[in-house]
JSON list of C-alpha atoms in Angstrom, two decimals:
[
{"chain": "A", "resi": 1, "resn": "GLN", "atom": "CA", "xyz": [-113.39, 14.87, -5.42]},
{"chain": "A", "resi": 2, "resn": "ALA", "atom": "CA", "xyz": [-113.84, 18.25, -3.64]},
{"chain": "A", "resi": 3, "resn": "LYS", "atom": "CA", "xyz": [-112.56, 21.17, -5.47]},
{"chain": "A", "resi": 4, "resn": "ASN", "atom": "CA", "xyz": [-110.79, 24.92, -3.91]},
{"chain": "A", "resi": 5, "resn": "TYR", "atom": "CA", "xyz": [-112.75, 27.46, -5.46]},
{"chain": "A", "resi": 6, "resn": "LEU", "atom": "CA", "xyz": [-110.69, 30.95, -5.25]},
{"chain": "A", "resi": 7, "resn": "LEU", "atom": "CA", "xyz": [-111.82, 35.00, -6.48]},
{"chain": "A", "resi": 8, "resn": "VAL", "atom": "CA", "xyz": [-109.68, 37.81, -5.69]},
{"chain": "A", "resi": 9, "resn": "ILE", "atom": "CA", "xyz": [-110.63, 41.20, -7.47]},
{"chain": "A", "resi": 10, "resn": "GLY", "atom": "CA", "xyz": [-108.26, 43.62, -6.95]},
{"chain": "A", "resi": 11, "resn": "ILE", "atom": "CA", "xyz": [-108.94, 47.44, -7.52]},
{"chain": "A", "resi": 12, "resn": "ASN", "atom": "CA", "xyz": [-106.26, 50.42, -7.93]},
{"chain": "A", "resi": 13, "resn": "SER", "atom": "CA", "xyz": [-107.54, 52.62, -10.38]},
{"chain": "A", "resi": 14, "resn": "TYR", "atom": "CA", "xyz": [-110.65, 54.15, -9.97]},
{"chain": "A", "resi": 15, "resn": "SER", "atom": "CA", "xyz": [-112.41, 56.13, -12.97]},
{"chain": "A", "resi": 16, "resn": "SER", "atom": "CA", "xyz": [-114.36, 58.64, -10.53]},
{"chain": "A", "resi": 17, "resn": "TRP", "atom": "CA", "xyz": [-112.62, 57.73, -7.32]},
{"chain": "A", "resi": 18, "resn": "PRO", "atom": "CA", "xyz": [-108.93, 57.99, -5.30]},
{"chain": "A", "resi": 19, "resn": "THR", "atom": "CA", "xyz": [-106.51, 55.46, -6.41]},
{"chain": "A", "resi": 20, "resn": "LEU", "atom": "CA", "xyz": [-105.05, 52.68, -4.14]},
{"chain": "A", "resi": 21, "resn": "ASN", "atom": "CA", "xyz": [-102.12, 52.46, -3.81]},
{"chain": "A", "resi": 22, "resn": "ASN", "atom": "CA", "xyz": [-101.69, 48.43, -3.17]},
{"chain": "A", "resi": 23, "resn": "ALA", "atom": "CA", "xyz": [-104.92, 46.78, -3.68]},
{"chain": "A", "resi": 24, "resn": "VAL", "atom": "CA", "xyz": [-103.83, 44.38, -7.17]},
{"chain": "A", "resi": 25, "resn": "SER", "atom": "CA", "xyz": [-100.90, 43.53, -5.24]},
{"chain": "A", "resi": 26, "resn": "ASP", "atom": "CA", "xyz": [-102.09, 42.47, -2.16]},
{"chain": "A", "resi": 27, "resn": "ALA", "atom": "CA", "xyz": [-105.00, 40.44, -4.48]},
{"chain": "A", "resi": 28, "resn": "LYS", "atom": "CA", "xyz": [-101.98, 39.11, -6.04]},
{"chain": "A", "resi": 29, "resn": "GLN", "atom": "CA", "xyz": [-99.69, 38.27, -3.27]},
{"chain": "A", "resi": 30, "resn": "VAL", "atom": "CA", "xyz": [-102.83, 36.26, -1.88]},
{"chain": "A", "resi": 31, "resn": "LYS", "atom": "CA", "xyz": [-103.50, 34.52, -4.99]},
{"chain": "A", "resi": 32, "resn": "GLU", "atom": "CA", "xyz": [-99.68, 33.42, -5.01]},
{"chain": "A", "resi": 33, "resn": "VAL", "atom": "CA", "xyz": [-99.92, 32.04, -1.59]},
{"chain": "A", "resi": 34, "resn": "LEU", "atom": "CA", "xyz": [-102.86, 30.49, -2.18]},
{"chain": "A", "resi": 35, "resn": "THR", "atom": "CA", "xyz": [-102.60, 28.30, -5.27]},
{"chain": "A", "resi": 36, "resn": "LYS", "atom": "CA", "xyz": [-98.73, 27.48, -4.14]},
{"chain": "A", "resi": 37, "resn": "LYS", "atom": "CA", "xyz": [-99.13, 26.34, -0.24]},
{"chain": "A", "resi": 38, "resn": "TYR", "atom": "CA", "xyz": [-102.63, 25.53, -0.52]},
{"chain": "A", "resi": 39, "resn": "SER", "atom": "CA", "xyz": [-105.08, 23.46, -2.59]},
{"chain": "A", "resi": 40, "resn": "PHE", "atom": "CA", "xyz": [-106.15, 25.88, -4.51]},
{"chain": "A", "resi": 41, "resn": "ASP", "atom": "CA", "xyz": [-105.43, 24.85, -8.45]},
{"chain": "A", "resi": 42, "resn": "SER", "atom": "CA", "xyz": [-104.75, 28.06, -10.40]},
{"chain": "A", "resi": 43, "resn": "LEU", "atom": "CA", "xyz": [-107.31, 25.96, -13.66]},
{"chain": "A", "resi": 44, "resn": "ASP", "atom": "CA", "xyz": [-109.89, 27.13, -11.17]},
{"chain": "A", "resi": 45, "resn": "VAL", "atom": "CA", "xyz": [-109.07, 30.36, -9.76]},
{"chain": "A", "resi": 46, "resn": "THR", "atom": "CA", "xyz": [-110.83, 32.99, -11.43]},
{"chain": "A", "resi": 47, "resn": "ILE", "atom": "CA", "xyz": [-108.83, 36.97, -10.96]},
{"chain": "A", "resi": 48, "resn": "LEU", "atom": "CA", "xyz": [-110.45, 40.36, -11.57]},
{"chain": "A", "resi": 49, "resn": "LEU", "atom": "CA", "xyz": [-108.42, 43.04, -11.39]},
{"chain": "A", "resi": 50, "resn": "ASN", "atom": "CA", "xyz": [-108.96, 46.45, -12.51]},
{"chain": "A", "resi": 51, "resn": "GLU", "atom": "CA", "xyz": [-110.63, 47.29, -15.97]},
{"chain": "A", "resi": 52, "resn": "GLU", "atom": "CA", "xyz": [-111.78, 43.65, -15.08]},
{"chain": "A", "resi": 53, "resn": "ALA", "atom": "CA", "xyz": [-113.81, 44.51, -11.89]},
{"chain": "A", "resi": 54, "resn": "THR", "atom": "CA", "xyz": [-116.80, 45.85, -13.08]},
{"chain": "A", "resi": 55, "resn": "ARG", "atom": "CA", "xyz": [-119.40, 45.22, -11.73]},
{"chain": "A", "resi": 56, "resn": "PHE", "atom": "CA", "xyz": [-121.14, 43.20, -14.27]},
{"chain": "A", "resi": 57, "resn": "ASN", "atom": "CA", "xyz": [-118.20, 41.29, -13.93]},
{"chain": "A", "resi": 58, "resn": "ILE", "atom": "CA", "xyz": [-118.08, 41.02, -10.38]},
{"chain": "A", "resi": 59, "resn": "TYR", "atom": "CA", "xyz": [-121.52, 40.43, -9.82]},
{"chain": "A", "resi": 60, "resn": "GLU", "atom": "CA", "xyz": [-121.62, 37.60, -12.62]},
{"chain": "A", "resi": 61, "resn": "SER", "atom": "CA", "xyz": [-118.81, 35.78, -11.70]},
{"chain": "A", "resi": 62, "resn": "LEU", "atom": "CA", "xyz": [-120.20, 35.63, -7.69]},
{"chain": "A", "resi": 63, "resn": "ARG", "atom": "CA", "xyz": [-123.26, 34.59, -9.76]},
{"chain": "A", "resi": 64, "resn": "LYS", "atom": "CA", "xyz": [-121.65, 31.07, -11.44]},
{"chain": "A", "resi": 65, "resn": "TYR", "atom": "CA", "xyz": [-120.33, 29.47, -8.89]},
{"chain": "A", "resi": 66, "resn": "ILE", "atom": "CA", "xyz": [-124.13, 29.40, -7.32]},
{"chain": "A", "resi": 67, "resn": "GLU", "atom": "CA", "xyz": [-124.83, 26.55, -10.30]},
{"chain": "A", "resi": 68, "resn": "LYS", "atom": "CA", "xyz": [-120.76, 25.29, -10.46]},
{"chain": "A", "resi": 69, "resn": "ILE", "atom": "CA", "xyz": [-119.30, 24.43, -7.04]},
{"chain": "A", "resi": 70, "resn": "SER", "atom": "CA", "xyz": [-121.33, 21.39, -5.47]},
{"chain": "A", "resi": 71, "resn": "SER", "atom": "CA", "xyz": [-121.82, 20.72, -1.79]},
{"chain": "A", "resi": 72, "resn": "ARG", "atom": "CA", "xyz": [-118.67, 18.92, -1.38]},
{"chain": "A", "resi": 73, "resn": "ASP", "atom": "CA", "xyz": [-116.47, 21.97, -2.45]},
{"chain": "A", "resi": 74, "resn": "ASN", "atom": "CA", "xyz": [-115.16, 24.97, -0.33]},
{"chain": "A", "resi": 75, "resn": "LEU", "atom": "CA", "xyz": [-114.67, 29.10, -2.20]},
{"chain": "A", "resi": 76, "resn": "LEU", "atom": "CA", "xyz": [-112.57, 32.02, -0.46]},
{"chain": "A", "resi": 77, "resn": "ILE", "atom": "CA", "xyz": [-113.65, 34.81, -1.78]},
{"chain": "A", "resi": 78, "resn": "TYR", "atom": "CA", "xyz": [-111.23, 38.38, -1.58]},
{"chain": "A", "resi": 79, "resn": "TYR", "atom": "CA", "xyz": [-111.83, 41.64, -2.44]},
{"chain": "A", "resi": 80, "resn": "SER", "atom": "CA", "xyz": [-109.69, 44.40, -2.38]},
{"chain": "A", "resi": 81, "resn": "GLY", "atom": "CA", "xyz": [-110.87, 47.80, -3.12]},
{"chain": "A", "resi": 82, "resn": "HIS", "atom": "CA", "xyz": [-112.98, 50.87, -2.33]},
{"chain": "A", "resi": 83, "resn": "GLY", "atom": "CA", "xyz": [-116.40, 50.85, -0.28]},
{"chain": "A", "resi": 84, "resn": "TYR", "atom": "CA", "xyz": [-118.83, 52.53, 0.59]},
{"chain": "A", "resi": 85, "resn": "PHE", "atom": "CA", "xyz": [-121.75, 53.09, 3.76]},
{"chain": "A", "resi": 86, "resn": "ASP", "atom": "CA", "xyz": [-124.96, 54.07, 2.59]},
{"chain": "A", "resi": 87, "resn": "LYS", "atom": "CA", "xyz": [-125.99, 55.95, 6.27]},
{"chain": "A", "resi": 88, "resn": "LEU", "atom": "CA", "xyz": [-129.80, 55.95, 4.85]},
{"chain": "A", "resi": 89, "resn": "LEU", "atom": "CA", "xyz": [-130.08, 52.43, 4.03]},
{"chain": "A", "resi": 90, "resn": "SER", "atom": "CA", "xyz": [-127.33, 51.20, 6.68]},
{"chain": "A", "resi": 91, "resn": "GLU", "atom": "CA", "xyz": [-126.36, 49.61, 3.75]},
{"chain": "A", "resi": 92, "resn": "GLY", "atom": "CA", "xyz": [-122.33, 48.37, 2.44]},
{"chain": "A", "resi": 93, "resn": "TYR", "atom": "CA", "xyz": [-121.31, 48.54, -0.33]},
{"chain": "A", "resi": 94, "resn": "TRP", "atom": "CA", "xyz": [-117.74, 47.30, -2.46]},
{"chain": "A", "resi": 95, "resn": "VAL", "atom": "CA", "xyz": [-116.94, 49.57, -5.66]},
{"chain": "A", "resi": 96, "resn": "PRO", "atom": "CA", "xyz": [-116.72, 48.57, -8.93]},
{"chain": "A", "resi": 97, "resn": "VAL", "atom": "CA", "xyz": [-113.68, 49.55, -11.48]},
{"chain": "A", "resi": 98, "resn": "ASP", "atom": "CA", "xyz": [-116.37, 50.98, -13.65]},
{"chain": "A", "resi": 99, "resn": "ALA", "atom": "CA", "xyz": [-119.47, 52.80, -10.34]},
{"chain": "A", "resi": 100, "resn": "GLN", "atom": "CA", "xyz": [-119.45, 56.71, -11.01]},
{"chain": "A", "resi": 101, "resn": "ALA", "atom": "CA", "xyz": [-119.23, 58.81, -7.06]},
{"chain": "A", "resi": 102, "resn": "ASN", "atom": "CA", "xyz": [-122.41, 59.44, -5.69]},
{"chain": "A", "resi": 103, "resn": "ASP", "atom": "CA", "xyz": [-123.55, 56.48, -7.73]},
{"chain": "A", "resi": 104, "resn": "VAL", "atom": "CA", "xyz": [-124.82, 54.28, -5.26]},
{"chain": "A", "resi": 105, "resn": "SER", "atom": "CA", "xyz": [-126.63, 52.31, -7.79]},
{"chain": "A", "resi": 106, "resn": "ALA", "atom": "CA", "xyz": [-123.86, 51.35, -9.59]},
{"chain": "A", "resi": 107, "resn": "TYR", "atom": "CA", "xyz": [-122.12, 49.70, -6.63]},
{"chain": "A", "resi": 108, "resn": "VAL", "atom": "CA", "xyz": [-122.39, 45.93, -4.56]},
{"chain": "A", "resi": 109, "resn": "PRO", "atom": "CA", "xyz": [-124.09, 46.27, -1.70]},
{"chain": "A", "resi": 110, "resn": "ASN", "atom": "CA", "xyz": [-123.54, 44.23, 1.13]},
{"chain": "A", "resi": 111, "resn": "SER", "atom": "CA", "xyz": [-126.76, 42.21, 0.18]},
{"chain": "A", "resi": 112, "resn": "GLN", "atom": "CA", "xyz": [-126.82, 41.51, -2.36]},
{"chain": "A", "resi": 113, "resn": "ILE", "atom": "CA", "xyz": [-123.58, 39.73, -1.93]},
{"chain": "A", "resi": 114, "resn": "LEU", "atom": "CA", "xyz": [-124.81, 37.94, 1.00]},
{"chain": "A", "resi": 115, "resn": "LYS", "atom": "CA", "xyz": [-127.47, 36.46, -0.77]},
{"chain": "A", "resi": 116, "resn": "ILE", "atom": "CA", "xyz": [-125.45, 35.58, -3.37]},
{"chain": "A", "resi": 117, "resn": "ILE", "atom": "CA", "xyz": [-123.45, 33.02, -0.87]},
{"chain": "A", "resi": 118, "resn": "GLU", "atom": "CA", "xyz": [-126.21, 31.92, 0.82]},
{"chain": "A", "resi": 119, "resn": "ASN", "atom": "CA", "xyz": [-127.46, 30.30, -2.27]},
{"chain": "A", "resi": 120, "resn": "ILE", "atom": "CA", "xyz": [-123.72, 28.54, -3.12]},
{"chain": "A", "resi": 121, "resn": "ASN", "atom": "CA", "xyz": [-123.51, 25.01, -1.33]},
{"chain": "A", "resi": 122, "resn": "SER", "atom": "CA", "xyz": [-120.97, 24.07, -0.98]},
{"chain": "A", "resi": 123, "resn": "GLN", "atom": "CA", "xyz": [-118.96, 23.04, 2.01]},
{"chain": "A", "resi": 124, "resn": "HIS", "atom": "CA", "xyz": [-117.17, 26.33, 3.31]},
{"chain": "A", "resi": 125, "resn": "THR", "atom": "CA", "xyz": [-117.15, 29.86, 2.36]},
{"chain": "A", "resi": 126, "resn": "PHE", "atom": "CA", "xyz": [-114.30, 32.46, 3.28]},
{"chain": "A", "resi": 127, "resn": "LEU", "atom": "CA", "xyz": [-115.27, 35.96, 2.25]},
{"chain": "A", "resi": 128, "resn": "VAL", "atom": "CA", "xyz": [-112.62, 38.40, 2.91]},
{"chain": "A", "resi": 129, "resn": "ALA", "atom": "CA", "xyz": [-112.63, 41.77, 2.85]},
{"chain": "A", "resi": 130, "resn": "ASP", "atom": "CA", "xyz": [-110.26, 44.69, 2.77]},
{"chain": "A", "resi": 131, "resn": "ALA", "atom": "CA", "xyz": [-112.79, 47.82, 1.97]},
{"chain": "A", "resi": 132, "resn": "CYS", "atom": "CA", "xyz": [-113.66, 50.58, 4.15]},
{"chain": "A", "resi": 133, "resn": "PHE", "atom": "CA", "xyz": [-116.34, 49.99, 6.27]},
{"chain": "A", "resi": 134, "resn": "SER", "atom": "CA", "xyz": [-116.01, 46.17, 5.47]},
{"chain": "A", "resi": 135, "resn": "GLY", "atom": "CA", "xyz": [-117.65, 45.36, 8.30]},
{"chain": "A", "resi": 136, "resn": "SER", "atom": "CA", "xyz": [-120.86, 46.03, 7.31]},
{"chain": "A", "resi": 137, "resn": "LEU", "atom": "CA", "xyz": [-120.44, 42.61, 6.39]},
{"chain": "A", "resi": 138, "resn": "PHE", "atom": "CA", "xyz": [-122.57, 41.31, 9.18]},
{"chain": "A", "resi": 139, "resn": "ALA", "atom": "CA", "xyz": [-125.50, 42.20, 10.94]},
{"chain": "A", "resi": 140, "resn": "SER", "atom": "CA", "xyz": [-125.61, 44.46, 14.53]},
{"chain": "A", "resi": 141, "resn": "ASN", "atom": "CA", "xyz": [-126.97, 40.91, 16.06]},
{"chain": "A", "resi": 142, "resn": "THR", "atom": "CA", "xyz": [-123.98, 38.48, 14.78]},
{"chain": "A", "resi": 143, "resn": "ARG", "atom": "CA", "xyz": [-122.80, 35.99, 16.18]},
{"chain": "A", "resi": 144, "resn": "GLY", "atom": "CA", "xyz": [-119.67, 36.32, 18.91]},
{"chain": "A", "resi": 145, "resn": "TYR", "atom": "CA", "xyz": [-116.62, 33.54, 18.68]},
{"chain": "A", "resi": 146, "resn": "THR", "atom": "CA", "xyz": [-118.46, 30.06, 16.56]},
{"chain": "A", "resi": 147, "resn": "GLU", "atom": "CA", "xyz": [-115.57, 27.56, 15.63]},
{"chain": "A", "resi": 148, "resn": "HIS", "atom": "CA", "xyz": [-117.20, 25.36, 12.93]},
{"chain": "A", "resi": 149, "resn": "VAL", "atom": "CA", "xyz": [-115.48, 22.27, 13.16]},
{"chain": "A", "resi": 150, "resn": "GLU", "atom": "CA", "xyz": [-114.77, 20.72, 9.85]},
{"chain": "A", "resi": 151, "resn": "LYS", "atom": "CA", "xyz": [-117.51, 18.63, 9.37]},
{"chain": "A", "resi": 152, "resn": "TYR", "atom": "CA", "xyz": [-120.28, 21.15, 9.79]},
{"chain": "A", "resi": 153, "resn": "LYS", "atom": "CA", "xyz": [-120.74, 23.46, 7.00]},
{"chain": "A", "resi": 154, "resn": "SER", "atom": "CA", "xyz": [-119.27, 27.66, 7.92]},
{"chain": "A", "resi": 155, "resn": "ARG", "atom": "CA", "xyz": [-119.83, 30.53, 6.62]},
{"chain": "A", "resi": 156, "resn": "TRP", "atom": "CA", "xyz": [-117.10, 32.62, 7.83]},
{"chain": "A", "resi": 157, "resn": "GLY", "atom": "CA", "xyz": [-116.33, 36.41, 7.02]},
{"chain": "A", "resi": 158, "resn": "LEU", "atom": "CA", "xyz": [-113.39, 38.08, 7.40]},
{"chain": "A", "resi": 159, "resn": "ALA", "atom": "CA", "xyz": [-112.71, 42.05, 7.06]},
{"chain": "A", "resi": 160, "resn": "SER", "atom": "CA", "xyz": [-110.25, 45.15, 7.93]},
{"chain": "A", "resi": 161, "resn": "GLY", "atom": "CA", "xyz": [-112.96, 47.22, 9.66]},
{"chain": "A", "resi": 162, "resn": "ARG", "atom": "CA", "xyz": [-115.96, 47.73, 11.22]},
{"chain": "A", "resi": 163, "resn": "LEU", "atom": "CA", "xyz": [-118.11, 50.93, 9.52]},
{"chain": "A", "resi": 164, "resn": "GLU", "atom": "CA", "xyz": [-115.17, 52.95, 9.31]},
{"chain": "A", "resi": 165, "resn": "PHE", "atom": "CA", "xyz": [-112.02, 54.62, 6.90]},
{"chain": "A", "resi": 166, "resn": "VAL", "atom": "CA", "xyz": [-109.45, 51.77, 6.48]},
{"chain": "A", "resi": 167, "resn": "SER", "atom": "CA", "xyz": [-105.59, 52.13, 5.76]},
{"chain": "A", "resi": 168, "resn": "ASP", "atom": "CA", "xyz": [-104.35, 51.18, 1.89]},
{"chain": "A", "resi": 169, "resn": "GLY", "atom": "CA", "xyz": [-100.81, 51.84, 2.63]},
{"chain": "A", "resi": 170, "resn": "SER", "atom": "CA", "xyz": [-97.88, 53.06, 1.44]},
{"chain": "A", "resi": 171, "resn": "ALA", "atom": "CA", "xyz": [-97.18, 52.30, -2.41]},
{"chain": "A", "resi": 172, "resn": "GLY", "atom": "CA", "xyz": [-95.82, 49.59, -3.06]},
{"chain": "A", "resi": 173, "resn": "THR", "atom": "CA", "xyz": [-95.89, 48.07, 0.18]},
{"chain": "A", "resi": 174, "resn": "ASN", "atom": "CA", "xyz": [-99.14, 46.23, 1.21]},
{"chain": "A", "resi": 175, "resn": "SER", "atom": "CA", "xyz": [-101.97, 47.13, 3.01]},
{"chain": "A", "resi": 176, "resn": "PRO", "atom": "CA", "xyz": [-102.39, 46.52, 7.41]},
{"chain": "A", "resi": 177, "resn": "PHE", "atom": "CA", "xyz": [-104.68, 44.71, 6.64]},
{"chain": "A", "resi": 178, "resn": "ALA", "atom": "CA", "xyz": [-103.52, 42.64, 3.59]},
{"chain": "A", "resi": 179, "resn": "SER", "atom": "CA", "xyz": [-99.77, 42.32, 5.26]},
{"chain": "A", "resi": 180, "resn": "ALA", "atom": "CA", "xyz": [-101.11, 41.00, 8.55]},
{"chain": "A", "resi": 181, "resn": "LEU", "atom": "CA", "xyz": [-103.39, 38.21, 6.34]},
{"chain": "A", "resi": 182, "resn": "LEU", "atom": "CA", "xyz": [-99.85, 37.46, 4.42]},
{"chain": "A", "resi": 183, "resn": "SER", "atom": "CA", "xyz": [-98.07, 36.64, 7.01]},
{"chain": "A", "resi": 184, "resn": "PHE", "atom": "CA", "xyz": [-100.32, 34.64, 8.51]},
{"chain": "A", "resi": 185, "resn": "LEU", "atom": "CA", "xyz": [-100.84, 32.39, 5.51]},
{"chain": "A", "resi": 186, "resn": "LYS", "atom": "CA", "xyz": [-96.58, 32.08, 4.36]},
{"chain": "A", "resi": 187, "resn": "GLU", "atom": "CA", "xyz": [-95.62, 31.64, 7.91]},
{"chain": "A", "resi": 188, "resn": "ASN", "atom": "CA", "xyz": [-98.87, 28.87, 9.29]},
{"chain": "A", "resi": 189, "resn": "GLU", "atom": "CA", "xyz": [-96.98, 25.10, 9.24]},
{"chain": "A", "resi": 190, "resn": "LYS", "atom": "CA", "xyz": [-100.40, 23.36, 9.96]},
{"chain": "A", "resi": 191, "resn": "GLU", "atom": "CA", "xyz": [-102.21, 21.45, 7.85]},
{"chain": "A", "resi": 192, "resn": "LYS", "atom": "CA", "xyz": [-105.74, 21.80, 8.70]},
{"chain": "A", "resi": 193, "resn": "VAL", "atom": "CA", "xyz": [-106.30, 25.70, 10.68]},
{"chain": "A", "resi": 194, "resn": "ALA", "atom": "CA", "xyz": [-109.66, 27.12, 12.29]},
{"chain": "A", "resi": 195, "resn": "ILE", "atom": "CA", "xyz": [-111.15, 29.86, 11.16]},
{"chain": "A", "resi": 196, "resn": "SER", "atom": "CA", "xyz": [-110.76, 31.27, 14.40]},
{"chain": "A", "resi": 197, "resn": "GLU", "atom": "CA", "xyz": [-107.20, 31.13, 14.47]},
{"chain": "A", "resi": 198, "resn": "LEU", "atom": "CA", "xyz": [-106.66, 33.44, 11.12]},
{"chain": "A", "resi": 199, "resn": "VAL", "atom": "CA", "xyz": [-109.12, 35.73, 12.67]},
{"chain": "A", "resi": 200, "resn": "GLN", "atom": "CA", "xyz": [-107.54, 36.92, 16.13]},
{"chain": "A", "resi": 201, "resn": "PHE", "atom": "CA", "xyz": [-104.03, 36.59, 13.94]},
{"chain": "A", "resi": 202, "resn": "VAL", "atom": "CA", "xyz": [-104.42, 39.44, 11.68]},
{"chain": "A", "resi": 203, "resn": "LYS", "atom": "CA", "xyz": [-106.54, 41.38, 14.42]},
{"chain": "A", "resi": 204, "resn": "LEU", "atom": "CA", "xyz": [-104.22, 41.56, 16.86]},
{"chain": "A", "resi": 205, "resn": "LYS", "atom": "CA", "xyz": [-101.30, 41.78, 14.43]},
{"chain": "A", "resi": 206, "resn": "VAL", "atom": "CA", "xyz": [-103.25, 44.81, 12.47]},
{"chain": "A", "resi": 207, "resn": "SER", "atom": "CA", "xyz": [-104.20, 46.55, 15.77]},
{"chain": "A", "resi": 208, "resn": "GLU", "atom": "CA", "xyz": [-100.68, 46.82, 16.55]},
{"chain": "A", "resi": 209, "resn": "THR", "atom": "CA", "xyz": [-99.90, 48.79, 13.87]},
{"chain": "A", "resi": 210, "resn": "SER", "atom": "CA", "xyz": [-102.94, 50.59, 12.74]},
{"chain": "A", "resi": 211, "resn": "ASP", "atom": "CA", "xyz": [-106.11, 52.69, 14.20]},
{"chain": "A", "resi": 212, "resn": "GLN", "atom": "CA", "xyz": [-108.74, 49.55, 12.57]},
{"chain": "A", "resi": 213, "resn": "THR", "atom": "CA", "xyz": [-110.26, 46.59, 13.80]},
{"chain": "A", "resi": 214, "resn": "PRO", "atom": "CA", "xyz": [-110.46, 43.96, 11.54]},
{"chain": "A", "resi": 215, "resn": "LEU", "atom": "CA", "xyz": [-114.04, 41.62, 12.24]},
{"chain": "A", "resi": 216, "resn": "GLY", "atom": "CA", "xyz": [-114.43, 38.26, 11.88]},
{"chain": "A", "resi": 217, "resn": "ASN", "atom": "CA", "xyz": [-117.68, 36.19, 12.33]},
{"chain": "A", "resi": 218, "resn": "PRO", "atom": "CA", "xyz": [-119.67, 33.50, 10.55]},
{"chain": "A", "resi": 219, "resn": "LEU", "atom": "CA", "xyz": [-121.98, 35.60, 8.59]}
]
């Protein structure tokens, strides 16, 4: 009776931030491959693109899973858009579509995202973020390689880079990170695959084509 829930967020057209080339198309392609090839029912998918991806909608979409998801269910969250890092607070953020430049209070902080994930009683939660400074999702003392067997609860994250700017890719293509992720999902023929295997593939693939370094670890 377990369900696989999917939340996909993609933002190209910001009101006050530079326009991105491929965030929306990357998000749509991730949703497409997960619903067509993997066990994600379109009824259990929430997708927020461009003007839909306000701070309120992002926060409420995440928060609703606390009540909706049971201990048997799984959740995958995919975010593609701008990211920001506040050195004063050592805090990373997602930037909603309606956020004004230099207004940190309008962003979605990693600490809030992680707090919500902590309160979602899923079997497995996987957070994938393709944004600048997305590696700030992980604490500096994060454990290294850990493989959770399926019967144990897990909370994993995969970020497109460390505390660094990351590439959005040329217009009409994919970001280097999304390209690697989609490549793995499309080519995989195994019925079950460890997150650690996906992480390793993406890290190697991205490092071949760009200067950024993806980071995947337990949250």
